[in-house]
Tab-separated table of C-alpha atoms and ligand atoms in Angstrom:
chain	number	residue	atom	x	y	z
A	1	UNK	CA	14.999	-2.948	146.771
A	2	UNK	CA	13.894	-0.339	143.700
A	3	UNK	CA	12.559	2.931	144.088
A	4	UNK	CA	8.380	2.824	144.517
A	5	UNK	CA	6.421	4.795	142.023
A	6	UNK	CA	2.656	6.362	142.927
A	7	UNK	CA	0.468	7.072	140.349
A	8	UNK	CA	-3.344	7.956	140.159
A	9	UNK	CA	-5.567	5.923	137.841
A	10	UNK	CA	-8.812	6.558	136.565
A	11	UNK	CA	-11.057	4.618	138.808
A	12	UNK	CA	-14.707	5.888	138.310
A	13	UNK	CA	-15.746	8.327	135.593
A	14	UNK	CA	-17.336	10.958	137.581
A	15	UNK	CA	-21.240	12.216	136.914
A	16	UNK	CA	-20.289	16.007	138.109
A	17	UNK	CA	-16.890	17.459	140.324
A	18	UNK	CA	-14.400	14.636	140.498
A	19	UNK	CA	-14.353	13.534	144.466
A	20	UNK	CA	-10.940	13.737	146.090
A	21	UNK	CA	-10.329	9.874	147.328
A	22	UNK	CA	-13.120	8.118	144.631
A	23	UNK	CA	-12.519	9.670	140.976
A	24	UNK	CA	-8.473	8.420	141.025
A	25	UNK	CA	-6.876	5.525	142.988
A	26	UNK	CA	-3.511	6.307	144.299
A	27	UNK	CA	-1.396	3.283	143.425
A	28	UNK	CA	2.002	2.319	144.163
A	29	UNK	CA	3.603	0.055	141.869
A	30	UNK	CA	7.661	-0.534	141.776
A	31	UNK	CA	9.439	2.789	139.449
A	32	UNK	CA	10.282	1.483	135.809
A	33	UNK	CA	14.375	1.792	135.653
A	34	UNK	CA	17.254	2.568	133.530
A	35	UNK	CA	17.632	-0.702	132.478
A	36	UNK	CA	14.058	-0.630	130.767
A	37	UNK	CA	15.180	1.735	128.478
A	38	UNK	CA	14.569	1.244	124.636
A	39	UNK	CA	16.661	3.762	121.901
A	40	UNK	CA	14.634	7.375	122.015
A	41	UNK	CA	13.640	6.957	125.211
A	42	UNK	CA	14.308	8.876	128.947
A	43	UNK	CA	13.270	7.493	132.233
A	44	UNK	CA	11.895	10.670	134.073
A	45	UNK	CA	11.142	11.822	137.606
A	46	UNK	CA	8.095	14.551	137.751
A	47	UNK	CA	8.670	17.810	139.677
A	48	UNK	CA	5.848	20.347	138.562
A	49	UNK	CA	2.029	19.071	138.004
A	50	UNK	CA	0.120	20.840	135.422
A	51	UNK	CA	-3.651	21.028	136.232
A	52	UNK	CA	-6.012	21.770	133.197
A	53	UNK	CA	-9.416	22.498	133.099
A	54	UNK	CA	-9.416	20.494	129.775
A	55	UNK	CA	-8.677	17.339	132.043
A	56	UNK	CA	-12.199	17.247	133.231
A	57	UNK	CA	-13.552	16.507	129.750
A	58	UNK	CA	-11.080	13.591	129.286
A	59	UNK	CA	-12.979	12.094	131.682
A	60	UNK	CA	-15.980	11.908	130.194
A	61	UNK	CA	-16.690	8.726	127.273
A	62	UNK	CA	-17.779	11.194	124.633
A	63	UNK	CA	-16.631	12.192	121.388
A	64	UNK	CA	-13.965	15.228	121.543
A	65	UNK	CA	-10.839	16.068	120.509
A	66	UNK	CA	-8.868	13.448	122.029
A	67	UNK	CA	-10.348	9.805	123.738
A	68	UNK	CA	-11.061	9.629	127.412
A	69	UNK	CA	-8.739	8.303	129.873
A	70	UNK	CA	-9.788	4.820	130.341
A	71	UNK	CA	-10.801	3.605	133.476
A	72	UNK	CA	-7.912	1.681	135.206
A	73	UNK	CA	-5.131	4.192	132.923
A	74	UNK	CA	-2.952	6.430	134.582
A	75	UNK	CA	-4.079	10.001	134.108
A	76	UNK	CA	-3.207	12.110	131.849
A	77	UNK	CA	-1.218	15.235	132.094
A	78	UNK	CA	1.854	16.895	131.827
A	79	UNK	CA	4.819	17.384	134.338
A	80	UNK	CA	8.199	19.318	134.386
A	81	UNK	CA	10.291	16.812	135.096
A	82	UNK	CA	14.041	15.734	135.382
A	83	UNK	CA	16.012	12.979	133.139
A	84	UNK	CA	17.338	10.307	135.165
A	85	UNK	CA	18.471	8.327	132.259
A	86	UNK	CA	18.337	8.424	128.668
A	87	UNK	CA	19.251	6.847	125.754
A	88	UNK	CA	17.767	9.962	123.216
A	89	UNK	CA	20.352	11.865	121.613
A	90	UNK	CA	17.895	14.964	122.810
A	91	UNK	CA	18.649	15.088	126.042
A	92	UNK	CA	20.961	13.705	128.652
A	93	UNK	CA	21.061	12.616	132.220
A	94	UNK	CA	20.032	16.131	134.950
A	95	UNK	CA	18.876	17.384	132.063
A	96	UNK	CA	14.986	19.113	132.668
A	97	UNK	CA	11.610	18.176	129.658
A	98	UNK	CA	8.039	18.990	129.593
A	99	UNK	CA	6.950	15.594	130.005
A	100	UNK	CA	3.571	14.396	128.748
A	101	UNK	CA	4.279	11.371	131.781
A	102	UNK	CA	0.353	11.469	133.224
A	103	UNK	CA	-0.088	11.711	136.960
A	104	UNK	CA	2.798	10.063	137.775
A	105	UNK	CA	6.028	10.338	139.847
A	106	UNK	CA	8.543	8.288	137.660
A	107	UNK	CA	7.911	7.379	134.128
A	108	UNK	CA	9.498	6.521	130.671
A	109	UNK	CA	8.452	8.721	128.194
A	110	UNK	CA	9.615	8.687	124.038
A	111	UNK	CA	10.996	11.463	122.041
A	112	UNK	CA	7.189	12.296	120.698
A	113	UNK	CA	5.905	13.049	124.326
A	114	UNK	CA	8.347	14.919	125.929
A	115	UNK	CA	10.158	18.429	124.779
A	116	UNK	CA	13.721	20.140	125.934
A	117	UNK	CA	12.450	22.774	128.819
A	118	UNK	CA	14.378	26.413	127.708
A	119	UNK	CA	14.531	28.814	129.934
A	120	UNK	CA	15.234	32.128	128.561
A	121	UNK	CA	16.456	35.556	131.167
A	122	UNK	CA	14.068	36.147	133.465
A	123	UNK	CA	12.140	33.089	133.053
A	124	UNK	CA	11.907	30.116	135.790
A	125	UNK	CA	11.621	26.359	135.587
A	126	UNK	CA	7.466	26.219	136.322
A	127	UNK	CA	7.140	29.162	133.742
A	128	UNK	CA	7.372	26.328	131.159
A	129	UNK	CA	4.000	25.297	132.179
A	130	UNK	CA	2.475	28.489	132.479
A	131	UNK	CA	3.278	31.447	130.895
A	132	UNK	CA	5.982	29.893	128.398
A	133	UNK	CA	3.674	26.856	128.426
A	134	UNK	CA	0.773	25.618	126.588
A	135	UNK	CA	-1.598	27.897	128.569
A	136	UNK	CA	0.617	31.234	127.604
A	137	UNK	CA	0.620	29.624	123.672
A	138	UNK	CA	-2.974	29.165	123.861
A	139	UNK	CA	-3.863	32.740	124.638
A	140	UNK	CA	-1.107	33.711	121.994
A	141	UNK	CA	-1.973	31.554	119.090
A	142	UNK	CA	-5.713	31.834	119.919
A	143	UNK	CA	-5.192	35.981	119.858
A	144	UNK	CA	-2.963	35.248	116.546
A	145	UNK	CA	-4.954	33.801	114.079
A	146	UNK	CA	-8.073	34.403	115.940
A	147	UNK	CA	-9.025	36.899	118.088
A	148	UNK	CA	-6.098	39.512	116.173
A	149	UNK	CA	-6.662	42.494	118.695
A	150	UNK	CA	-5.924	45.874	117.650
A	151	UNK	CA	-5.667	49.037	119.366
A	152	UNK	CA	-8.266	51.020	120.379
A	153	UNK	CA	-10.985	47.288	120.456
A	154	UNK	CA	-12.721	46.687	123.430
A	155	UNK	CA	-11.677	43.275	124.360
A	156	UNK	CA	-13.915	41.147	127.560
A	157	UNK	CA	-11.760	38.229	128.941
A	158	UNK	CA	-13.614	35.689	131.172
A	159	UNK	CA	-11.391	33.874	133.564
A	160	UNK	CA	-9.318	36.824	133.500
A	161	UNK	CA	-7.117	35.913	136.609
A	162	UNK	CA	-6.724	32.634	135.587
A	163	UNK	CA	-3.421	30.733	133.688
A	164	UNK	CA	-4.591	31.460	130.171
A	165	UNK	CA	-6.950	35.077	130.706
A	166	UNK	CA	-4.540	36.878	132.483
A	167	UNK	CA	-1.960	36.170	129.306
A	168	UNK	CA	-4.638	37.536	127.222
A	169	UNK	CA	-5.880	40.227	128.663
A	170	UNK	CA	-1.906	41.152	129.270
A	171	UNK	CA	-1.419	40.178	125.201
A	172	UNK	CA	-4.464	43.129	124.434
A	173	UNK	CA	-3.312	45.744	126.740
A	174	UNK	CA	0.134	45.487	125.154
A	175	UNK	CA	-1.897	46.096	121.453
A	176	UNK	CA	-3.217	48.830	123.099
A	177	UNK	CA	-6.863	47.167	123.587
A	178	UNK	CA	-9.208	48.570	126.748
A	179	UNK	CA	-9.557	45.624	128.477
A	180	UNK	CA	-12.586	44.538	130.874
A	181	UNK	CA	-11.597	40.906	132.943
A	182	UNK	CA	-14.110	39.023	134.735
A	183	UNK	CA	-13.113	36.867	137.768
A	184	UNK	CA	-14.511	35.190	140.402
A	185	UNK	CA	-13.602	37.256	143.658
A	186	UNK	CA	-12.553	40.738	144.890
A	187	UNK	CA	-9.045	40.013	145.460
A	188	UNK	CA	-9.213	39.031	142.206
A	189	UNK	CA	-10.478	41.784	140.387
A	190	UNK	CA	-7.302	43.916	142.245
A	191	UNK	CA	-5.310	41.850	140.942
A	192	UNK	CA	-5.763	42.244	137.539
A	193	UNK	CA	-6.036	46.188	137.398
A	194	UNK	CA	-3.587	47.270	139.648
A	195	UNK	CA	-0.784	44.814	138.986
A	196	UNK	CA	-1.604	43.661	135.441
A	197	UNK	CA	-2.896	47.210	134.258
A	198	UNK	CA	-6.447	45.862	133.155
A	199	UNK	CA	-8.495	49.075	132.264
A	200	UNK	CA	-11.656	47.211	134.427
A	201	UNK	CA	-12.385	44.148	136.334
A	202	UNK	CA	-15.709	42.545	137.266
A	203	UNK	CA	-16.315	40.276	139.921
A	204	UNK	CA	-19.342	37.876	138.048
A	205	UNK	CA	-20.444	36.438	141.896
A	206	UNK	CA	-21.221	40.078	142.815
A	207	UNK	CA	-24.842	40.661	142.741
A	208	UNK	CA	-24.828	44.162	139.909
A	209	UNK	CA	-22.851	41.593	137.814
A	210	UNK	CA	-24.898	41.977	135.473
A	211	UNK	CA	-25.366	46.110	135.351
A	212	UNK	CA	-21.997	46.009	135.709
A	213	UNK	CA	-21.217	44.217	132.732
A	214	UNK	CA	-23.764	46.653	131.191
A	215	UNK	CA	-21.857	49.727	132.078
A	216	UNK	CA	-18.502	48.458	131.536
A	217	UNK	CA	-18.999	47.980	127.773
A	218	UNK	CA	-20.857	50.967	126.319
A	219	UNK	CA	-19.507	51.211	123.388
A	220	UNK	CA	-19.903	46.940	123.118
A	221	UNK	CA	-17.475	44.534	122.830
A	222	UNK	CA	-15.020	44.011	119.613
A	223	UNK	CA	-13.623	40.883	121.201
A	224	UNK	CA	-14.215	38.864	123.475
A	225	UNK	CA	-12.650	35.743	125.016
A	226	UNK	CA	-14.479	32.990	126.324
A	227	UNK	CA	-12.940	30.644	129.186
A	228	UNK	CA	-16.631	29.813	130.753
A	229	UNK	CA	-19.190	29.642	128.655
A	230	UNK	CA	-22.789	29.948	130.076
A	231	UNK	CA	-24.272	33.020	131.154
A	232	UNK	CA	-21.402	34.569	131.361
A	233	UNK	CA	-21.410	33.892	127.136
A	234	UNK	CA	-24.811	34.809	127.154
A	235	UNK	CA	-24.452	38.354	128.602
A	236	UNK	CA	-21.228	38.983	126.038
A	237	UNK	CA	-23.515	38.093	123.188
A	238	UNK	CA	-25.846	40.993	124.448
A	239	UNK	CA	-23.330	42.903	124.508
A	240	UNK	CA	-21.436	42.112	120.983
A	241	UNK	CA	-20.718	45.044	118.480
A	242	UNK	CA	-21.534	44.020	115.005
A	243	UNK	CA	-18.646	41.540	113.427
A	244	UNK	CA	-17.443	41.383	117.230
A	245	UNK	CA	-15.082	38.758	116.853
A	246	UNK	CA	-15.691	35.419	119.958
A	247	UNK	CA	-12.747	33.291	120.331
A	248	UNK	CA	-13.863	29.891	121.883
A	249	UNK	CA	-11.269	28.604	124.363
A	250	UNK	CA	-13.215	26.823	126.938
A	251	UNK	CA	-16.118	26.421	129.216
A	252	UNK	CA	-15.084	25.938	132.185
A	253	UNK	CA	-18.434	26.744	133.623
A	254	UNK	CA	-20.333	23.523	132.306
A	255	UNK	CA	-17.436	20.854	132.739
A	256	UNK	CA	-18.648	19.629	135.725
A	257	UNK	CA	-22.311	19.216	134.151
A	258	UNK	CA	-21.597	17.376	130.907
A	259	UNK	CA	-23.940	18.857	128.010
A	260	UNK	CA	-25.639	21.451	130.144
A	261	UNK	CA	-23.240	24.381	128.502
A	262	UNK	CA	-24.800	24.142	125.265
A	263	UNK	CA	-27.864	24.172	126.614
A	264	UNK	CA	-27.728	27.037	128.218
A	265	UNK	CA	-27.153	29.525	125.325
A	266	UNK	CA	-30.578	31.453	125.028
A	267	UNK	CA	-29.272	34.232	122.705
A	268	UNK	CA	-27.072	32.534	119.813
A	269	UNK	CA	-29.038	34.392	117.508
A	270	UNK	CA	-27.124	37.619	118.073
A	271	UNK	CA	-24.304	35.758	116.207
A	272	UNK	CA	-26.641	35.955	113.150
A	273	UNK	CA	-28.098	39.323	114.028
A	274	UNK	CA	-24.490	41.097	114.973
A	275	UNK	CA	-22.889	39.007	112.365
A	276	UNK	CA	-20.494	37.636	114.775
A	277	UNK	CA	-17.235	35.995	114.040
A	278	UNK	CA	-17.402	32.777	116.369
A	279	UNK	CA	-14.571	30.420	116.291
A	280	UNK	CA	-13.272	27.833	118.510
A	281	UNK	CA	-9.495	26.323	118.738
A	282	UNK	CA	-7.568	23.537	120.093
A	283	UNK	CA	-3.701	25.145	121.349
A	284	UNK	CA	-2.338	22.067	118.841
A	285	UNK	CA	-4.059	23.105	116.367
A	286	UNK	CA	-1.062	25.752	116.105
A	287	UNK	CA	2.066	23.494	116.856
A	288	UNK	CA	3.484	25.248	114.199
A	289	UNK	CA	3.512	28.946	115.535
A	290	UNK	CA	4.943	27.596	119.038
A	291	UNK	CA	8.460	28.663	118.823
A	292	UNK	CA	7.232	32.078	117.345
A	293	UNK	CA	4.978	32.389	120.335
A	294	UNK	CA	7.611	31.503	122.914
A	295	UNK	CA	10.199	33.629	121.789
A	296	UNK	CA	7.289	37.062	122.150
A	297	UNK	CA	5.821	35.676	125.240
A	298	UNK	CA	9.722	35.335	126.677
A	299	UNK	CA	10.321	38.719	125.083
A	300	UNK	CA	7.577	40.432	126.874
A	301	UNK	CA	8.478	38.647	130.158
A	302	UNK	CA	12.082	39.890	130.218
A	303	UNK	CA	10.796	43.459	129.461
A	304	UNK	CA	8.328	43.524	132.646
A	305	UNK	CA	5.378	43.666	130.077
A	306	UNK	CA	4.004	40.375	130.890
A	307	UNK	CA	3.450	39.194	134.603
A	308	UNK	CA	2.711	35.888	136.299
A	309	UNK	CA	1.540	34.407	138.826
A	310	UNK	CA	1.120	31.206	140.026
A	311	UNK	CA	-0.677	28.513	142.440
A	312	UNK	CA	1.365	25.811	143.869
A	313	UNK	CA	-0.077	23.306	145.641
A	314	UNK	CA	2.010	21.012	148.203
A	315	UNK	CA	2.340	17.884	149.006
A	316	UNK	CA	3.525	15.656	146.785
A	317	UNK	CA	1.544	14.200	143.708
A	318	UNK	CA	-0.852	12.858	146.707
A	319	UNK	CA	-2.071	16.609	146.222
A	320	UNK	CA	-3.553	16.268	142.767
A	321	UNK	CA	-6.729	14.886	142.751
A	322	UNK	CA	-7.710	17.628	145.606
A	323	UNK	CA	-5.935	20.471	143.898
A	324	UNK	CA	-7.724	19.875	140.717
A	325	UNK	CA	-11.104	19.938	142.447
A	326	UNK	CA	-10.075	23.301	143.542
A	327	UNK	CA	-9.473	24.393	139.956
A	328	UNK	CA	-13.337	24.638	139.551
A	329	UNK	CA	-13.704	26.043	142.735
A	330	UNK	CA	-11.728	28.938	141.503
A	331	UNK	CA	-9.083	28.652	144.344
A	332	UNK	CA	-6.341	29.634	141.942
A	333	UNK	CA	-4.850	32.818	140.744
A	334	UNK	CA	-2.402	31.939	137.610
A	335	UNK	CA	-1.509	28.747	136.793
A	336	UNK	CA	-1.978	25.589	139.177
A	337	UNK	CA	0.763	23.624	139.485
A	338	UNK	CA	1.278	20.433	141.602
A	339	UNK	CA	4.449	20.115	143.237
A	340	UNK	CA	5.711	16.699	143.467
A	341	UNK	CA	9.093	17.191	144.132
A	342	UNK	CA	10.737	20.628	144.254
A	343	UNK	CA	13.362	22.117	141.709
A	344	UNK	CA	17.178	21.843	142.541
A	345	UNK	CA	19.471	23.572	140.614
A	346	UNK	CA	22.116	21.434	140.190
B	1	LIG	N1	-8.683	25.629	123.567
B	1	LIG	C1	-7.524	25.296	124.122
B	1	LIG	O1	-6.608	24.788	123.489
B	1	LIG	C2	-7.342	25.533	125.595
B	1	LIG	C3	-6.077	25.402	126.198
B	1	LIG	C4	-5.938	25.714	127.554
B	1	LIG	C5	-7.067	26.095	128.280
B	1	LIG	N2	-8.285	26.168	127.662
B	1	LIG	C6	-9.478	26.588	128.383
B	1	LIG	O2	-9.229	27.865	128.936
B	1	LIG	C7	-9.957	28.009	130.133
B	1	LIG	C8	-9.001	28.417	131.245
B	1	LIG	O3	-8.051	27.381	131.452
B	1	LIG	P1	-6.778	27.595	132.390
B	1	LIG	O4	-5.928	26.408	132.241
B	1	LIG	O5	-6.218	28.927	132.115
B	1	LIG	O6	-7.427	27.541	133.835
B	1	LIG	P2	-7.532	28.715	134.890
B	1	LIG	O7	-8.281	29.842	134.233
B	1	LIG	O8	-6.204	29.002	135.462
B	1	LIG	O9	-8.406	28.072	136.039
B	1	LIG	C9	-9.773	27.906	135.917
B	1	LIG	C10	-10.530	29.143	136.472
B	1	LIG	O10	-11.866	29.088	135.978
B	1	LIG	C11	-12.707	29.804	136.835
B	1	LIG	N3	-13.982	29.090	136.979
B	1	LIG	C12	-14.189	27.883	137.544
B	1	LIG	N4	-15.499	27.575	137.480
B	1	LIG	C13	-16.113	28.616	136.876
B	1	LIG	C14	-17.473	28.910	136.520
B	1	LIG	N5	-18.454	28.043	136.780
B	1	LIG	N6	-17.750	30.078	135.911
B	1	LIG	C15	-16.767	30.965	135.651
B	1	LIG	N7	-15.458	30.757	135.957
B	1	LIG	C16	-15.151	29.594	136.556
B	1	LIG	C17	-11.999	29.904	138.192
B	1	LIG	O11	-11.703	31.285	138.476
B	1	LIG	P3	-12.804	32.281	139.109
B	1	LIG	O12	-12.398	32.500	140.530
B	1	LIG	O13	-12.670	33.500	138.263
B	1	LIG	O14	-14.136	31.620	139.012
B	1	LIG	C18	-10.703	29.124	137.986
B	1	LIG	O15	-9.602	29.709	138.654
B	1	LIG	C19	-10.671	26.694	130.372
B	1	LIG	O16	-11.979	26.770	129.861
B	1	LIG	C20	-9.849	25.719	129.559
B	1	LIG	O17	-10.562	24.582	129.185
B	1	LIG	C21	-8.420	25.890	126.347
């Protein structure tokens, strides 16, 4: 008999957090083989999960920058995984790709959705999700042609201590930016200034969050970095210096509450008062600048200048729908990772 093959499938679009057991079906189905193989393509096995925040919105039927998952498909994402067979000229059999595969343990995937893992010194295999990833290019491209900090700014990260804001507020300290993170907890907050060297870190659940922020920023905020959105957007607008420039990564903070993010924006005019440079990005909108960005990100990692860390959660690809609840629950420090089957060097 073949090898079985679980995947999770969009079964009900959810109305607010995705619920562990109801959003996703975990179906098994028999593993697509070797034999199925058409020219350009690799039959995969996933070992490393990446959870996004931006996988909540592909829930949703709305317009964005990419279609929803439809119910019934197998969902989306994008897994370090290991060639089992292929017949690209790309890659060969043992062979390890940043597959775009979906939630999925075995899959066949073309030349267009997958891309050779590298792992330069002092890198490791689940660093090509994180920090050598598409969340480490999205805080380099977005601080590229965006945010373009320079030394002596005072830069405000929100979701500091997660996958993408602790690359960014790591990117400005290196330009010799003050940095300020906001996170979600304590531990935290410790995190990010004693091992990552931010100049401040504020906790936004504490209740001087707020007077905090104040007295953190007195000389206001030349850029800032938004991951959440919200209040949390509202309060850095307060607190913008004129021309401040806003990069627009996410917002994480009103994912779970479809159209309530926008809503909640009370003080937009300060972009017209502090003439504010406001400007949103997709990481693929920069597809171009990715080698350029690996090869400084890699550079800075081998030199001790840029750390990581990252959240694995256990247990197979039966883990996922759980773990990614827990993304918005802030249970993460770094990048979350699924682990459905763990790395052997061979
Ligand atoms: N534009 C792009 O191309 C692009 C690419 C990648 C990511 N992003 C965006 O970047 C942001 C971070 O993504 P990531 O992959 O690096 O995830 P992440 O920051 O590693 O994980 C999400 C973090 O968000 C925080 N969070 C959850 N709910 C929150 C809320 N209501 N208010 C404030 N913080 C909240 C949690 O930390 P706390 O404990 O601090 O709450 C959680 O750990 C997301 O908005 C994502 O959509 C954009």
């Amino acid at each position: 008999m073949g090898r079985e093959n679980h995947s999770f499938k969009l079964a009900v679009r959810p109305e607010a957090d995705v619920v562990p057991g109801k959003t996703f079906k975990l179906e098994t189905s028999p593993a697509p083989t070797a034999e199925e193989l058409k020219d350009g393509e690799v039959l995969v096995e996933a070992l490393y999960l990446s959870l996004d925040p931006a996988m909540r919105g592909w829930l949703n039927d709305t317009r964005s920058y990419m279609p929803p998952v439809a119910i019934g498909e197998t969902m989306r994402g994008a897994a370090i995984s290991k060639v089992l067979a292929s017949k690209s000229s790309k890659v060969k059999e043992g062979d390890l790709v940043n597959a775009f595969c979906g939630w999925t343990e075995v899959a066949i995937v073309n030349e267009e959705q997958f891309e050779v893992v590298e792992l330069p010194k002092g890198s490791k295999v689940t660093d090509a999700l994180g920090v050598l990833g598409l969340t480490g290019l999205t805080a380099w491209t977005g601080l590229e042609h965006i945010g373009k900090p320079k030394a002596g700014d005072t830069v405000v990260v929100s979701g500091a201590a997660g996958a993408t804001g602790s690359v960014v507020g790591q990117i400005c300290k290196i330009k010799g930016c003050k940095v300020i993170g906001i996170a979600g907890s304590d531990d935290k907050c410790a995190w990010l200034k004693e091992e990552l060297g931010f100049d401040a870190a504020l906790n936004y659940k504490s209740t001087s969050f707020r007077e905090d922020f104040k007295k953190a920023t007195p000389d206001f905020i030349d850029l800032y970095w938004d991951n959440v959105g919200g209040e949390i957007l509202e309060m850095a607008l307060d607190r913008a210096k004129f021309r401040a420039r806003f990069v627009m990564c996410g917002s994480i903070s009103g994912y779970n509450a479809p159209g309530k993010e926008s809503k909640g924006i009370r003080n937009l005019f300060q972009v017209t008062a502090q003439r504010i440079h406001m400007e949103g990005f997709i990481v693929f909108d920069f597809a171009q600048d990715y080698a350029r960005g690996r090869k400084e990100l890699s550079g800075w990692l081998e030199e001790g200048k840029l750390k990581r860390k990252e959240t694995i959660a256990r247990g197979g690809l039966k883990a996922a729908d759980q773990a990614f609840l827990d993304l918005f629950q802030g249970k993460n420090t770094g990048k979350l990772l699924v682990e459905i089957k763990p790395y052997e060097k061979a």
